[in-house]
Amino acid sequence: MDSNRIREQIDRMAADLLGQQSQDGAWRMCFDSGTMTDSYLIIVMRLLGRADEHLIRMLAARIASKQEANGSWKVYPDESGGNLEATAEAYFALLYAGYYYEDDPRMVNAKQFILQRGGLSEARSLLTQVMLAATGQAEWPRLLRIPLEAFFSDSGIGLDLFSLSGHARVHLVPILIMANKQFVLRSITMPNLSALYVGSSRTFTNDATWISALSGFISSLPLSSLLEQHSEKALEGAEKFMFDRIEPNGTLLTYSTATILMILALVALDYSPQSPAVNRLLGGILSLICKGRPHLQVASSEIWDTAMLSYALREAGLPSHHPAMERAGAYLLEKQQFRTGDWAMRMPHTPAGGWGFSDVNTLYPDVDDSVASLRAVRPYATEENGLIANWQRGLNWTLAMRNEDGGWPAFERKGKQLPASFFTFEGSSDISTDPSTVDLTCRMLGFLGNELEMTISQQWLDDSVRWVLSQQKRDGSWYGRWGIAYIHGTGAAIQGMMAVGVSPDHPAVRKGLKWLLGIQNSDGGWGESCTSDKVKHYVPLHASTPSQTAWALDALIAVYDKPTPAMEKGMEALLQQLAKRDAAYSYPTGSALPGSVYVHYPSNNYIWPMLTLSTYAKKYGT
């Protein structure tokens, strides 16, 4: 492998990144999660009577540009056939926008696709069903008619809301408010989607499977609770829950989707659509629109991008005293969180100190962003400036997040779980809980080993490695929750274990490497379909992506003392991918909600390739 080519590529990427940095030190890249949020924004703006025609027209044009030849929309490019929920949302939004009409050929094709898939009754996504029900296009699902006392009861009756993950909670509470009130909001210009049903019923077909779960839940509650299901006290508790979690920019825990639901819930609680509270929430949503692009982000990724990009630049050779690095460090230090969030319920004696994903996040730190930020700010948190105590506090918080099984979750330590059958929406098992995951655990191991020189000689770290080993699949791979998917998990597992002293000859490591080498593409790279994340087994993309190629190469580089032919072929493929920037360059390799929401991080095409190229050059002296 030509060392000059590697160095030139690193230098090009570094120069490109330095040109994109904001004045405050952050990198702000568009967190592209498809058309779902764009569709919801059009719908809610029309419902509220907000006539920002330029924005609505731009959003509608973006949605229309994503339509497939068969009339459908997809949630990832190679999704088989198309996606019913994404198509229904896009169809609804485009008609409601007012710039597309039912007899437009593209809308006719979309309608035909929806009907061929069984119509709106076959929608499985929770958010899709809620948006249809809240606008009177469908009946409210029976499972969501849960008395609010189930979660907001002074007498402790019912279920623990905090058994759910934080992101599930802030979406579920406004939904339950609406469902309890059987809330419907319409406007004169709203399209009628009744022609998108096959038959006369406007219920969802999977609603029938909820009856047993719902009946079992209701029978477990005292009768007095059921009689009070519409009590003002429970509604007040739910309302307070939402307002207590508003971030400084006006979003509900930084999620645009949760904030849209909160707006509708407030209207259900008799707030005026023009009220200051609704205006503040809508302003928060609009603050998440990508700069220079008509796309509403689910959440913005400034902390993650800034922490990881500054780390990649450091590994590429940029010194810590470089102005860009110092600006990034100062920015991240200012974003450390010192407010107590819901995570403290399971860690009551741990001071706050983590970092979140988004610029304005003050209540919802997570392990991955905290690890990335701790690494990035370490040179700038010193005894001289008095910030070393804050850095240590962040480390303590992150270590305290470790679960009893030895792994790390994303947002909160593991709590009690609701019955597995309680929700049967598509993807509910992936979002309703927040278990330990291999990818986050092994990035934590990589930080502890590479940055703090910790090893498995410490029993608690050895226990964490044992948990990782227990998660290996029969074929040798590991599943990664937050990236796509088995390449991501396997690369992270091998790299993390190597960092804390696991032997390169360990049978699990060798088995993982064999699996990676067995799925290498003919061009030398690696690529995996988002379908893997949905069906929970490896599905090839039949193309190579920069981030997935880098993840696989990271594992090989961590193990082998010398470059191998497969590694050199992979490095050549990576350089080619970065140069040609074909369709695979923008393939979504981030997972938000398996089966429903996938994310293209523009930063992924810088972070992981730069780290891989830099590590290869350092280790092998090229």
Coordinates of C-alpha atoms in Angstrom, one line a residue:
M1 CA 0.0 0.0 0.0
D2 CA 1.4 3.4 -1.1
S3 CA 2.0 5.5 2.1
N4 CA 1.9 8.7 0.0
R5 CA -1.7 7.9 -1.1
I6 CA -2.8 7.3 2.4
R7 CA -1.2 10.5 3.7
E8 CA -2.7 12.5 0.8
Q9 CA -6.1 11.2 1.5
I10 CA -5.9 11.9 5.2
D11 CA -4.7 15.5 4.4
R12 CA -7.5 16.1 2.0
M13 CA -10.1 14.9 4.5
A14 CA -8.6 17.0 7.2
A15 CA -8.5 20.1 5.1
D16 CA -12.1 19.5 4.1
L17 CA -13.2 19.2 7.7
L18 CA -11.4 22.3 8.9
G19 CA -13.2 24.2 6.3
Q20 CA -16.6 23.0 7.6
Q21 CA -16.0 23.8 11.3
S22 CA -18.3 26.4 12.7
Q23 CA -16.9 29.5 14.5
D24 CA -17.9 28.1 17.9
G25 CA -15.8 25.0 17.3
A26 CA -18.7 22.6 16.5
W27 CA -19.3 20.6 13.3
R28 CA -22.9 20.8 12.2
M29 CA -23.8 18.1 9.6
C30 CA -27.2 17.1 8.5
F31 CA -28.5 14.1 10.4
D32 CA -30.5 12.6 7.5
S33 CA -33.3 10.2 8.6
G34 CA -35.4 10.0 5.5
T35 CA -38.8 11.5 4.7
M36 CA -40.8 10.7 7.9
T37 CA -40.1 13.9 9.8
D38 CA -40.5 16.0 6.7
S39 CA -44.0 14.5 6.2
Y40 CA -44.9 15.0 9.8
L41 CA -43.8 18.7 9.8
I42 CA -46.0 19.5 6.8
I43 CA -48.9 17.8 8.4
V44 CA -48.6 19.6 11.7
M45 CA -48.0 23.0 10.1
R46 CA -51.1 22.6 8.0
L47 CA -53.0 21.5 11.1
L48 CA -51.9 24.5 13.1
G49 CA -52.6 26.9 10.2
R50 CA -49.0 28.0 9.8
A51 CA -48.6 29.3 6.3
D52 CA -44.8 29.1 5.8
E53 CA -45.3 28.3 2.1
H54 CA -41.6 28.5 1.2
L55 CA -40.7 25.8 3.8
I56 CA -43.7 23.6 3.0
R57 CA -43.0 23.8 -0.7
M58 CA -39.3 22.9 -0.2
L59 CA -40.2 20.0 2.2
A60 CA -42.7 18.7 -0.3
A61 CA -40.3 18.9 -3.2
R62 CA -37.7 16.9 -1.2
I63 CA -40.3 14.3 -0.3
A64 CA -41.4 14.0 -3.9
S65 CA -37.8 13.6 -5.1
K66 CA -37.4 10.5 -3.0
Q67 CA -40.3 8.6 -4.6
E68 CA -39.5 5.3 -6.3
A69 CA -40.6 4.3 -9.9
N70 CA -43.3 2.0 -8.5
G71 CA -44.9 4.8 -6.5
S72 CA -43.5 3.9 -3.1
W73 CA -41.1 5.5 -0.7
K74 CA -38.4 3.6 1.1
V75 CA -36.7 3.9 4.5
Y76 CA -33.4 2.8 3.0
P77 CA -32.4 2.5 -0.7
D78 CA -32.4 -1.2 -1.1
E79 CA -35.5 -2.0 0.9
S80 CA -37.4 -4.6 -1.0
G81 CA -40.4 -3.2 -3.0
G82 CA -41.0 -0.2 -0.8
N83 CA -42.3 0.8 2.6
L84 CA -46.0 1.1 3.3
E85 CA -45.7 3.5 6.2
A86 CA -43.3 5.8 4.5
T87 CA -45.5 5.9 1.4
A88 CA -48.6 6.6 3.4
E89 CA -46.9 9.4 5.3
A90 CA -45.5 10.9 2.1
Y91 CA -48.8 10.6 0.2
F92 CA -50.7 12.3 3.1
A93 CA -48.1 15.1 3.4
L94 CA -47.9 15.9 -0.3
L95 CA -51.6 16.1 -0.7
Y96 CA -51.9 18.2 2.4
A97 CA -49.1 20.5 1.3
G98 CA -51.3 21.5 -1.6
Y99 CA -48.8 21.3 -4.4
Y100 CA -49.6 17.8 -5.5
Y101 CA -53.0 16.4 -6.4
E102 CA -54.8 13.0 -6.3
D103 CA -54.8 12.7 -10.1
D104 CA -51.1 13.5 -10.4
P105 CA -49.4 10.3 -11.8
R106 CA -47.0 10.1 -8.9
M107 CA -49.9 10.2 -6.4
V108 CA -51.9 7.7 -8.4
N109 CA -48.9 5.3 -8.3
A110 CA -48.5 5.9 -4.6
K111 CA -52.1 5.1 -4.0
Q112 CA -51.8 1.9 -6.0
F113 CA -48.8 0.8 -4.0
I114 CA -50.6 1.4 -0.7
L115 CA -53.6 -0.6 -1.8
Q116 CA -51.4 -3.4 -3.2
R117 CA -49.9 -3.6 0.3
G118 CA -53.3 -4.0 1.9
G119 CA -54.1 -0.4 2.5
L120 CA -53.6 1.8 5.6
S121 CA -55.0 -0.9 7.9
E122 CA -51.7 -2.8 7.4
A123 CA -49.6 0.0 8.8
R124 CA -47.5 -1.3 11.7
S125 CA -45.4 1.7 12.8
L126 CA -46.6 3.4 16.1
L127 CA -46.0 6.9 14.8
T128 CA -47.7 6.3 11.5
Q129 CA -50.8 4.9 13.3
V130 CA -50.8 7.8 15.7
M131 CA -50.5 10.5 13.0
L132 CA -53.4 8.8 11.1
A133 CA -55.6 8.5 14.2
A134 CA -54.9 12.1 15.5
T135 CA -56.0 13.5 12.1
G136 CA -59.2 11.4 11.9
Q137 CA -57.9 9.2 9.1
A138 CA -58.0 6.0 11.3
E139 CA -59.5 4.7 14.5
W140 CA -57.3 5.0 17.6
P141 CA -55.6 1.7 18.3
R142 CA -57.1 -0.1 21.3
L143 CA -53.8 -0.8 22.9
L144 CA -53.2 3.0 23.3
R145 CA -56.4 3.5 25.2
I146 CA -54.5 2.9 28.4
P147 CA -55.8 4.8 31.4
L148 CA -53.2 7.5 32.3
E149 CA -53.5 6.3 35.9
A150 CA -51.5 3.3 34.7
F151 CA -48.5 5.5 34.8
F152 CA -49.6 8.6 36.7
S153 CA -51.1 7.4 39.9
D154 CA -50.4 8.7 43.5
S155 CA -51.3 5.3 44.9
G156 CA -48.7 3.5 42.8
I157 CA -51.3 1.6 40.8
G158 CA -50.3 0.2 37.4
L159 CA -47.0 0.1 35.6
D160 CA -43.7 2.0 36.0
L161 CA -43.4 4.5 33.2
F162 CA -39.6 4.4 33.8
S163 CA -39.5 0.8 32.8
L164 CA -39.4 2.2 29.3
S165 CA -36.4 3.8 27.7
G166 CA -36.2 7.6 27.9
H167 CA -36.9 8.1 24.2
A168 CA -39.9 5.7 24.4
R169 CA -41.3 7.6 27.4
V170 CA -41.3 11.1 25.7
H171 CA -43.1 9.7 22.7
L172 CA -45.6 7.5 24.6
V173 CA -46.9 10.1 27.1
P174 CA -48.2 12.6 24.5
I175 CA -49.7 9.7 22.6
L176 CA -51.5 8.4 25.6
I177 CA -52.9 11.8 26.3
M178 CA -54.4 12.0 22.8
A179 CA -55.6 8.4 22.9
N180 CA -57.3 8.8 26.2
K181 CA -59.2 11.8 24.8
Q182 CA -59.8 10.1 21.4
F183 CA -58.4 13.3 20.1
V184 CA -58.9 14.3 16.4
L185 CA -57.7 17.5 14.8
R186 CA -58.8 18.4 11.3
S187 CA -58.7 21.3 8.9
I188 CA -60.7 22.3 5.9
T189 CA -57.8 21.6 3.5
M190 CA -57.0 18.2 4.9
P191 CA -57.2 15.4 2.4
N192 CA -59.5 12.4 3.0
L193 CA -57.5 9.2 2.9
S194 CA -60.5 6.8 3.2
A195 CA -59.8 5.6 -0.4
L196 CA -56.5 4.1 0.9
Y197 CA -58.4 1.4 2.9
V198 CA -59.3 -2.0 1.5
G199 CA -62.9 -2.3 2.8
S200 CA -64.8 -0.1 5.1
S201 CA -62.9 -0.6 8.4
R202 CA -60.5 2.1 9.5
T203 CA -58.8 0.0 12.2
F204 CA -55.4 -1.5 12.0
T205 CA -55.2 -5.2 11.4
N206 CA -52.6 -5.9 14.1
D207 CA -54.9 -4.2 16.6
A208 CA -56.7 -7.5 17.2
T209 CA -53.5 -9.0 18.6
W210 CA -53.5 -6.4 21.3
I211 CA -56.7 -7.5 23.0
S212 CA -55.2 -10.2 25.2
A213 CA -52.3 -8.0 26.3
L214 CA -54.7 -5.1 27.0
S215 CA -57.2 -7.3 28.8
G216 CA -54.5 -8.8 31.0
F217 CA -53.3 -5.3 31.9
I218 CA -56.7 -3.9 32.7
S219 CA -57.6 -7.0 34.8
S220 CA -54.5 -6.4 37.0
L221 CA -55.7 -2.9 38.0
P222 CA -58.1 -2.1 40.8
L223 CA -61.5 -1.0 39.6
S224 CA -61.1 2.4 41.3
S225 CA -58.2 3.2 38.9
L226 CA -60.3 2.4 35.9
L227 CA -63.2 4.6 37.1
E228 CA -60.8 7.5 37.3
Q229 CA -59.2 7.0 33.9
H230 CA -60.1 10.5 32.7
S231 CA -59.2 12.2 35.9
E232 CA -57.7 15.7 35.7
K233 CA -54.9 14.7 38.1
A234 CA -53.6 12.1 35.7
L235 CA -53.7 14.5 32.8
E236 CA -51.9 17.1 34.9
G237 CA -49.2 14.6 35.7
A238 CA -48.8 13.7 32.1
E239 CA -48.7 17.3 31.1
K240 CA -46.1 18.1 33.8
F241 CA -44.0 15.2 32.6
M242 CA -43.7 16.7 29.2
F243 CA -43.0 20.2 30.3
D244 CA -40.3 19.1 32.7
R245 CA -38.4 17.6 29.8
I246 CA -38.4 20.6 27.5
E247 CA -34.8 21.5 26.3
P248 CA -33.6 25.1 25.9
N249 CA -34.4 25.2 22.2
G250 CA -38.0 24.2 22.9
T251 CA -37.9 20.6 21.9
L252 CA -39.1 17.6 24.0
L253 CA -35.8 15.9 25.0
T254 CA -34.4 17.2 21.6
Y255 CA -36.6 14.9 19.5
S256 CA -38.6 16.6 16.7
T257 CA -41.0 13.6 16.6
A258 CA -41.7 13.7 20.3
T259 CA -42.1 17.5 20.1
I260 CA -44.7 17.2 17.2
L261 CA -46.6 14.7 19.4
M262 CA -46.5 17.1 22.3
I263 CA -47.9 19.9 20.2
L264 CA -50.9 17.7 19.3
A265 CA -51.2 16.6 22.9
L266 CA -51.4 20.2 24.1
V267 CA -54.1 20.9 21.6
A268 CA -55.9 17.9 22.9
L269 CA -55.6 19.5 26.4
D270 CA -57.3 22.6 25.0
Y271 CA -54.2 24.7 24.4
S272 CA -54.8 27.1 21.5
P273 CA -52.8 26.3 18.4
Q274 CA -51.5 29.9 18.7
S275 CA -50.5 29.6 22.4
P276 CA -47.0 30.6 23.6
A277 CA -46.4 26.9 24.6
V278 CA -47.2 25.6 21.1
N279 CA -45.3 28.4 19.5
R280 CA -42.2 27.6 21.6
L281 CA -42.4 23.9 20.6
L282 CA -42.9 24.7 17.0
G283 CA -39.9 27.0 17.1
G284 CA -37.9 24.1 18.6
I285 CA -38.9 21.8 15.8
L286 CA -37.9 24.4 13.2
S287 CA -34.5 24.9 14.8
L288 CA -33.8 21.2 13.8
I289 CA -34.1 21.9 10.1
C290 CA -30.7 21.3 8.4
K291 CA -28.8 24.4 7.4
G292 CA -29.1 24.9 3.7
R293 CA -31.3 21.8 3.2
P294 CA -35.1 21.3 3.6
H295 CA -34.9 18.4 6.0
L296 CA -36.2 18.1 9.5
Q297 CA -33.8 16.1 11.7
V298 CA -35.1 13.7 14.3
A299 CA -32.4 15.3 16.5
S300 CA -29.2 17.2 15.7
S301 CA -25.8 15.5 16.1
E302 CA -23.4 18.3 16.9
I303 CA -21.9 16.7 20.0
W304 CA -21.3 13.4 18.4
D305 CA -19.9 14.9 15.2
T306 CA -17.7 17.4 17.0
A307 CA -16.3 14.8 19.5
M308 CA -15.6 12.1 16.9
L309 CA -14.3 14.4 14.2
S310 CA -11.9 16.1 16.6
Y311 CA -10.7 12.6 17.6
A312 CA -10.2 11.6 14.0
L313 CA -8.3 14.8 13.3
R314 CA -6.1 14.1 16.4
E315 CA -5.3 10.7 15.2
A316 CA -4.6 12.1 11.7
G317 CA -1.8 14.2 13.3
L318 CA -3.5 17.6 14.1
P319 CA -1.9 18.7 17.4
S320 CA -4.0 19.5 20.4
H321 CA -2.9 23.1 20.3
H322 CA -4.2 23.6 16.8
P323 CA -6.8 26.4 16.9
A324 CA -9.5 24.2 15.4
M325 CA -8.9 21.5 18.0
E326 CA -8.9 24.0 20.8
R327 CA -12.2 25.5 19.6
A328 CA -13.7 22.0 19.5
G329 CA -12.5 21.2 22.9
A330 CA -13.9 24.4 24.4
Y331 CA -17.2 23.8 22.7
L332 CA -17.5 20.3 24.1
L333 CA -16.5 21.4 27.6
E334 CA -19.3 23.9 27.6
K335 CA -21.8 21.2 26.7
Q336 CA -21.1 18.9 29.6
Q337 CA -24.4 18.2 31.4
F338 CA -24.8 19.0 35.1
R339 CA -28.5 18.7 35.4
T340 CA -30.1 15.6 36.9
G341 CA -32.2 13.7 34.4
D342 CA -34.3 10.6 34.5
W343 CA -31.2 8.4 34.5
A344 CA -30.7 9.3 38.2
M345 CA -33.6 7.1 39.2
R346 CA -31.3 4.1 38.8
M347 CA -28.1 6.0 39.7
P348 CA -29.4 8.2 42.6
H349 CA -26.0 8.8 44.2
T350 CA -24.1 9.6 41.0
P351 CA -23.5 13.3 40.1
A352 CA -24.4 14.4 36.6
G353 CA -21.5 14.8 34.2
G354 CA -22.2 13.2 30.9
W355 CA -22.7 14.5 27.4
G356 CA -25.7 14.2 25.0
F357 CA -26.0 13.8 21.3
S358 CA -27.4 17.2 20.4
D359 CA -26.2 20.8 20.9
V360 CA -29.0 21.9 23.2
N361 CA -29.3 18.6 25.2
T362 CA -29.1 19.3 28.9
L363 CA -31.2 16.4 30.3
Y364 CA -30.4 13.3 28.3
P365 CA -26.7 12.3 28.3
D366 CA -25.7 9.0 26.8
V367 CA -22.7 6.7 27.0
D368 CA -21.5 6.9 23.5
D369 CA -21.4 10.7 23.3
S370 CA -19.9 10.9 26.8
V371 CA -17.0 8.5 25.9
A372 CA -16.4 10.4 22.7
S373 CA -16.4 13.7 24.5
L374 CA -14.2 12.5 27.3
R375 CA -11.6 11.4 24.8
A376 CA -11.9 14.7 22.8
V377 CA -11.6 17.1 25.8
R378 CA -9.0 15.3 27.8
P379 CA -6.1 17.5 26.7
Y380 CA -8.1 20.6 27.7
A381 CA -9.3 19.6 31.1
T382 CA -6.4 20.2 33.4
E383 CA -5.6 21.0 37.0
E384 CA -4.4 24.4 35.9
N385 CA -7.7 25.5 34.4
G386 CA -9.7 23.7 37.1
L387 CA -11.6 21.5 34.6
I388 CA -9.9 18.2 35.5
A389 CA -12.6 17.7 38.2
N390 CA -15.3 18.0 35.6
W391 CA -13.6 15.5 33.3
Q392 CA -13.3 13.0 36.2
R393 CA -17.0 13.6 37.0
G394 CA -17.8 12.8 33.4
L395 CA -15.7 9.6 33.6
N396 CA -17.4 8.6 36.9
W397 CA -20.8 9.1 35.4
T398 CA -20.0 7.0 32.3
L399 CA -18.5 4.2 34.4
A400 CA -21.5 4.2 36.7
M401 CA -23.8 3.6 33.7
R402 CA -22.4 0.0 33.4
N403 CA -25.1 -2.6 33.8
E404 CA -25.0 -5.6 36.1
D405 CA -24.4 -7.9 33.1
G406 CA -21.1 -6.0 32.4
G407 CA -22.2 -4.2 29.3
W408 CA -23.1 -0.5 28.8
P409 CA -26.5 0.8 27.6
A410 CA -27.1 4.0 25.6
F411 CA -29.0 6.2 28.0
E412 CA -30.0 4.6 31.3
R413 CA -29.0 1.6 33.4
K414 CA -31.2 -1.4 33.0
G415 CA -34.5 -1.3 34.9
K416 CA -37.5 -3.5 35.1
Q417 CA -39.1 -4.4 31.8
L418 CA -42.7 -4.3 30.7
P419 CA -44.2 -7.6 29.5
A420 CA -42.8 -8.6 26.1
S421 CA -46.3 -8.7 24.6
F422 CA -47.4 -5.3 25.9
F423 CA -46.6 -3.4 22.6
T424 CA -46.7 -5.1 19.3
F425 CA -45.9 -2.1 17.1
E426 CA -43.1 -2.7 14.5
G427 CA -39.7 -2.0 16.2
S428 CA -41.2 -1.7 19.7
S429 CA -38.8 -4.2 21.2
D430 CA -35.9 -2.1 20.0
I431 CA -37.0 1.2 21.3
S432 CA -39.0 0.4 24.4
T433 CA -36.0 -0.8 26.3
D434 CA -32.4 0.3 26.6
P435 CA -30.3 -2.8 27.2
S436 CA -26.5 -3.3 27.1
T437 CA -25.2 -3.3 23.5
V438 CA -22.0 -4.7 22.1
D439 CA -21.1 -1.7 20.0
L440 CA -21.4 0.8 22.9
T441 CA -19.7 -1.5 25.3
C442 CA -16.8 -2.1 23.1
R443 CA -16.3 1.6 22.3
M444 CA -16.2 2.0 26.0
L445 CA -13.6 -0.8 26.3
G446 CA -11.6 0.9 23.5
F447 CA -11.5 4.2 25.4
L448 CA -10.6 2.5 28.7
G449 CA -7.8 0.5 27.1
N450 CA -6.3 2.9 24.6
E451 CA -6.8 6.1 26.5
L452 CA -6.5 5.0 30.2
E453 CA -4.4 1.9 29.7
M454 CA -6.9 -0.4 31.6
T455 CA -6.9 -4.1 30.9
I456 CA -8.7 -7.3 31.7
S457 CA -6.4 -7.8 34.6
Q458 CA -9.1 -5.8 36.4
Q459 CA -11.8 -8.2 37.2
W460 CA -14.7 -5.9 36.4
L461 CA -13.3 -5.3 32.9
D462 CA -12.8 -9.0 32.4
D463 CA -16.5 -9.4 33.3
S464 CA -17.4 -6.9 30.6
V465 CA -15.4 -8.8 28.0
R466 CA -17.1 -12.0 29.1
W467 CA -20.4 -10.4 28.5
V468 CA -19.3 -9.3 25.0
L469 CA -18.1 -12.9 24.3
S470 CA -21.5 -14.2 25.4
Q471 CA -23.1 -12.1 22.7
Q472 CA -21.2 -13.6 19.7
K473 CA -23.5 -15.2 17.2
R474 CA -23.0 -18.7 16.0
D475 CA -21.5 -17.6 12.7
G476 CA -18.8 -15.5 14.6
S477 CA -20.4 -12.1 14.2
W478 CA -21.7 -9.6 16.8
Y479 CA -24.8 -7.4 16.3
G480 CA -24.3 -3.7 16.6
R481 CA -27.5 -1.8 17.7
W482 CA -26.6 1.7 16.6
G483 CA -24.8 1.0 13.3
I484 CA -25.5 -1.4 10.4
A485 CA -25.2 -3.9 11.8
Y486 CA -23.1 -7.1 12.1
I487 CA -20.1 -5.5 10.4
H488 CA -20.5 -2.6 12.9
G489 CA -20.9 -4.9 15.9
T490 CA -18.1 -7.3 14.9
G491 CA -15.6 -4.5 14.1
A492 CA -16.4 -2.8 17.4
A493 CA -16.2 -6.1 19.4
I494 CA -12.8 -7.1 18.1
Q495 CA -11.3 -3.7 18.3
G496 CA -12.6 -3.1 21.9
M497 CA -11.4 -6.5 23.2
M498 CA -8.0 -6.0 21.7
A499 CA -7.7 -2.6 23.5
V500 CA -8.1 -4.2 26.9
G501 CA -5.7 -7.0 26.3
V502 CA -7.7 -10.0 24.9
S503 CA -5.3 -12.2 23.0
P504 CA -5.4 -12.0 19.2
D505 CA -5.5 -15.8 19.2
H506 CA -8.6 -16.0 21.3
P507 CA -11.0 -18.4 19.5
A508 CA -13.9 -15.8 19.5
V509 CA -11.6 -13.2 17.9
R510 CA -10.4 -15.7 15.2
K511 CA -14.0 -16.7 14.5
G512 CA -15.0 -13.1 14.2
L513 CA -12.2 -12.4 11.8
K514 CA -13.1 -15.4 9.7
W515 CA -16.6 -14.1 9.4
L516 CA -15.5 -10.7 8.4
L517 CA -13.1 -12.1 5.8
G518 CA -15.8 -14.4 4.5
I519 CA -18.1 -11.5 3.6
Q520 CA -15.5 -9.2 2.0
N521 CA -16.7 -8.0 -1.3
S522 CA -14.9 -8.7 -4.6
D523 CA -13.8 -5.1 -4.8
G524 CA -12.1 -5.5 -1.4
G525 CA -14.6 -3.5 0.6
W526 CA -17.5 -4.3 2.9
G527 CA -21.1 -3.4 2.7
E528 CA -24.2 -4.6 4.6
S529 CA -27.9 -3.8 4.0
C530 CA -30.1 -2.2 6.5
T531 CA -32.3 -5.3 6.0
S532 CA -29.8 -7.0 8.4
D533 CA -31.0 -4.7 11.2
K534 CA -34.6 -5.5 10.5
V535 CA -34.4 -9.3 10.2
K536 CA -31.5 -9.7 12.7
H537 CA -29.1 -11.7 10.5
Y538 CA -26.5 -10.5 8.0
V539 CA -27.8 -9.5 4.6
P540 CA -25.2 -8.2 2.1
L541 CA -25.6 -4.8 0.4
H542 CA -23.7 -6.0 -2.8
A543 CA -21.8 -2.7 -2.7
S544 CA -19.1 -1.3 -0.4
T545 CA -19.5 1.7 1.9
P546 CA -16.7 3.8 3.4
S547 CA -17.9 3.4 7.0
Q548 CA -18.5 -0.3 6.9
T549 CA -15.3 -1.0 5.1
A550 CA -13.5 1.0 7.8
W551 CA -15.2 -0.9 10.6
A552 CA -14.1 -4.2 9.1
L553 CA -10.6 -3.0 8.5
D554 CA -10.3 -1.7 12.1
A555 CA -10.8 -5.2 13.4
L556 CA -8.2 -6.6 11.0
I557 CA -5.7 -3.9 11.9
A558 CA -6.2 -4.4 15.6
V559 CA -5.3 -8.1 15.3
Y560 CA -2.6 -8.5 12.7
D561 CA 1.0 -7.5 13.2
K562 CA 1.5 -7.1 9.4
P563 CA -0.7 -6.1 6.6
T564 CA -2.5 -9.0 5.0
P565 CA -3.5 -9.3 1.3
A566 CA -7.2 -9.0 2.4
M567 CA -6.4 -5.9 4.4
E568 CA -4.4 -4.2 1.6
K569 CA -7.3 -5.0 -0.8
G570 CA -9.6 -3.4 1.7
M571 CA -7.5 -0.3 2.0
E572 CA -7.4 0.1 -1.7
A573 CA -11.2 -0.2 -1.8
L574 CA -11.6 2.4 0.9
L575 CA -9.4 4.9 -1.0
Q576 CA -11.5 4.2 -4.1
Q577 CA -14.8 4.7 -2.3
L578 CA -13.6 8.0 -0.8
A579 CA -12.5 9.2 -4.3
K580 CA -15.5 8.2 -6.4
R581 CA -18.3 9.0 -3.9
D582 CA -20.9 6.8 -5.7
A583 CA -24.4 6.0 -4.4
A584 CA -23.0 3.8 -1.6
Y585 CA -21.2 6.8 -0.2
S586 CA -24.5 8.2 1.2
Y587 CA -26.0 4.8 2.2
P588 CA -27.5 5.0 5.7
T589 CA -25.2 3.1 8.0
G590 CA -26.7 4.4 11.2
S591 CA -29.7 2.8 12.9
A592 CA -32.3 4.8 14.9
L593 CA -35.3 2.5 15.0
P594 CA -34.8 -0.9 13.4
G595 CA -37.1 -1.5 10.5
S596 CA -38.4 2.1 10.5
V597 CA -35.7 4.8 10.7
Y598 CA -32.2 4.7 9.3
V599 CA -29.7 7.5 9.3
H600 CA -27.1 8.8 7.0
Y601 CA -24.4 10.5 9.0
P602 CA -22.2 12.6 6.7
S603 CA -19.6 12.5 9.5
N604 CA -19.4 8.7 9.1
N605 CA -17.6 9.2 5.8
Y606 CA -14.9 11.2 7.6
I607 CA -14.6 9.8 11.1
W608 CA -14.2 6.1 10.4
P609 CA -12.1 6.2 7.2
M610 CA -9.8 8.8 8.8
L611 CA -9.3 6.7 11.9
T612 CA -8.7 3.6 9.8
L613 CA -6.2 5.2 7.5
S614 CA -4.4 6.8 10.4
T615 CA -4.2 3.7 12.5
Y616 CA -3.0 1.7 9.5
A617 CA -0.2 4.2 8.8
K618 CA 0.9 4.4 12.4
K619 CA 0.9 0.6 13.0
Y620 CA 2.6 -0.5 9.8
G621 CA 4.9 2.5 9.3
T622 CA 3.7 3.3 5.8

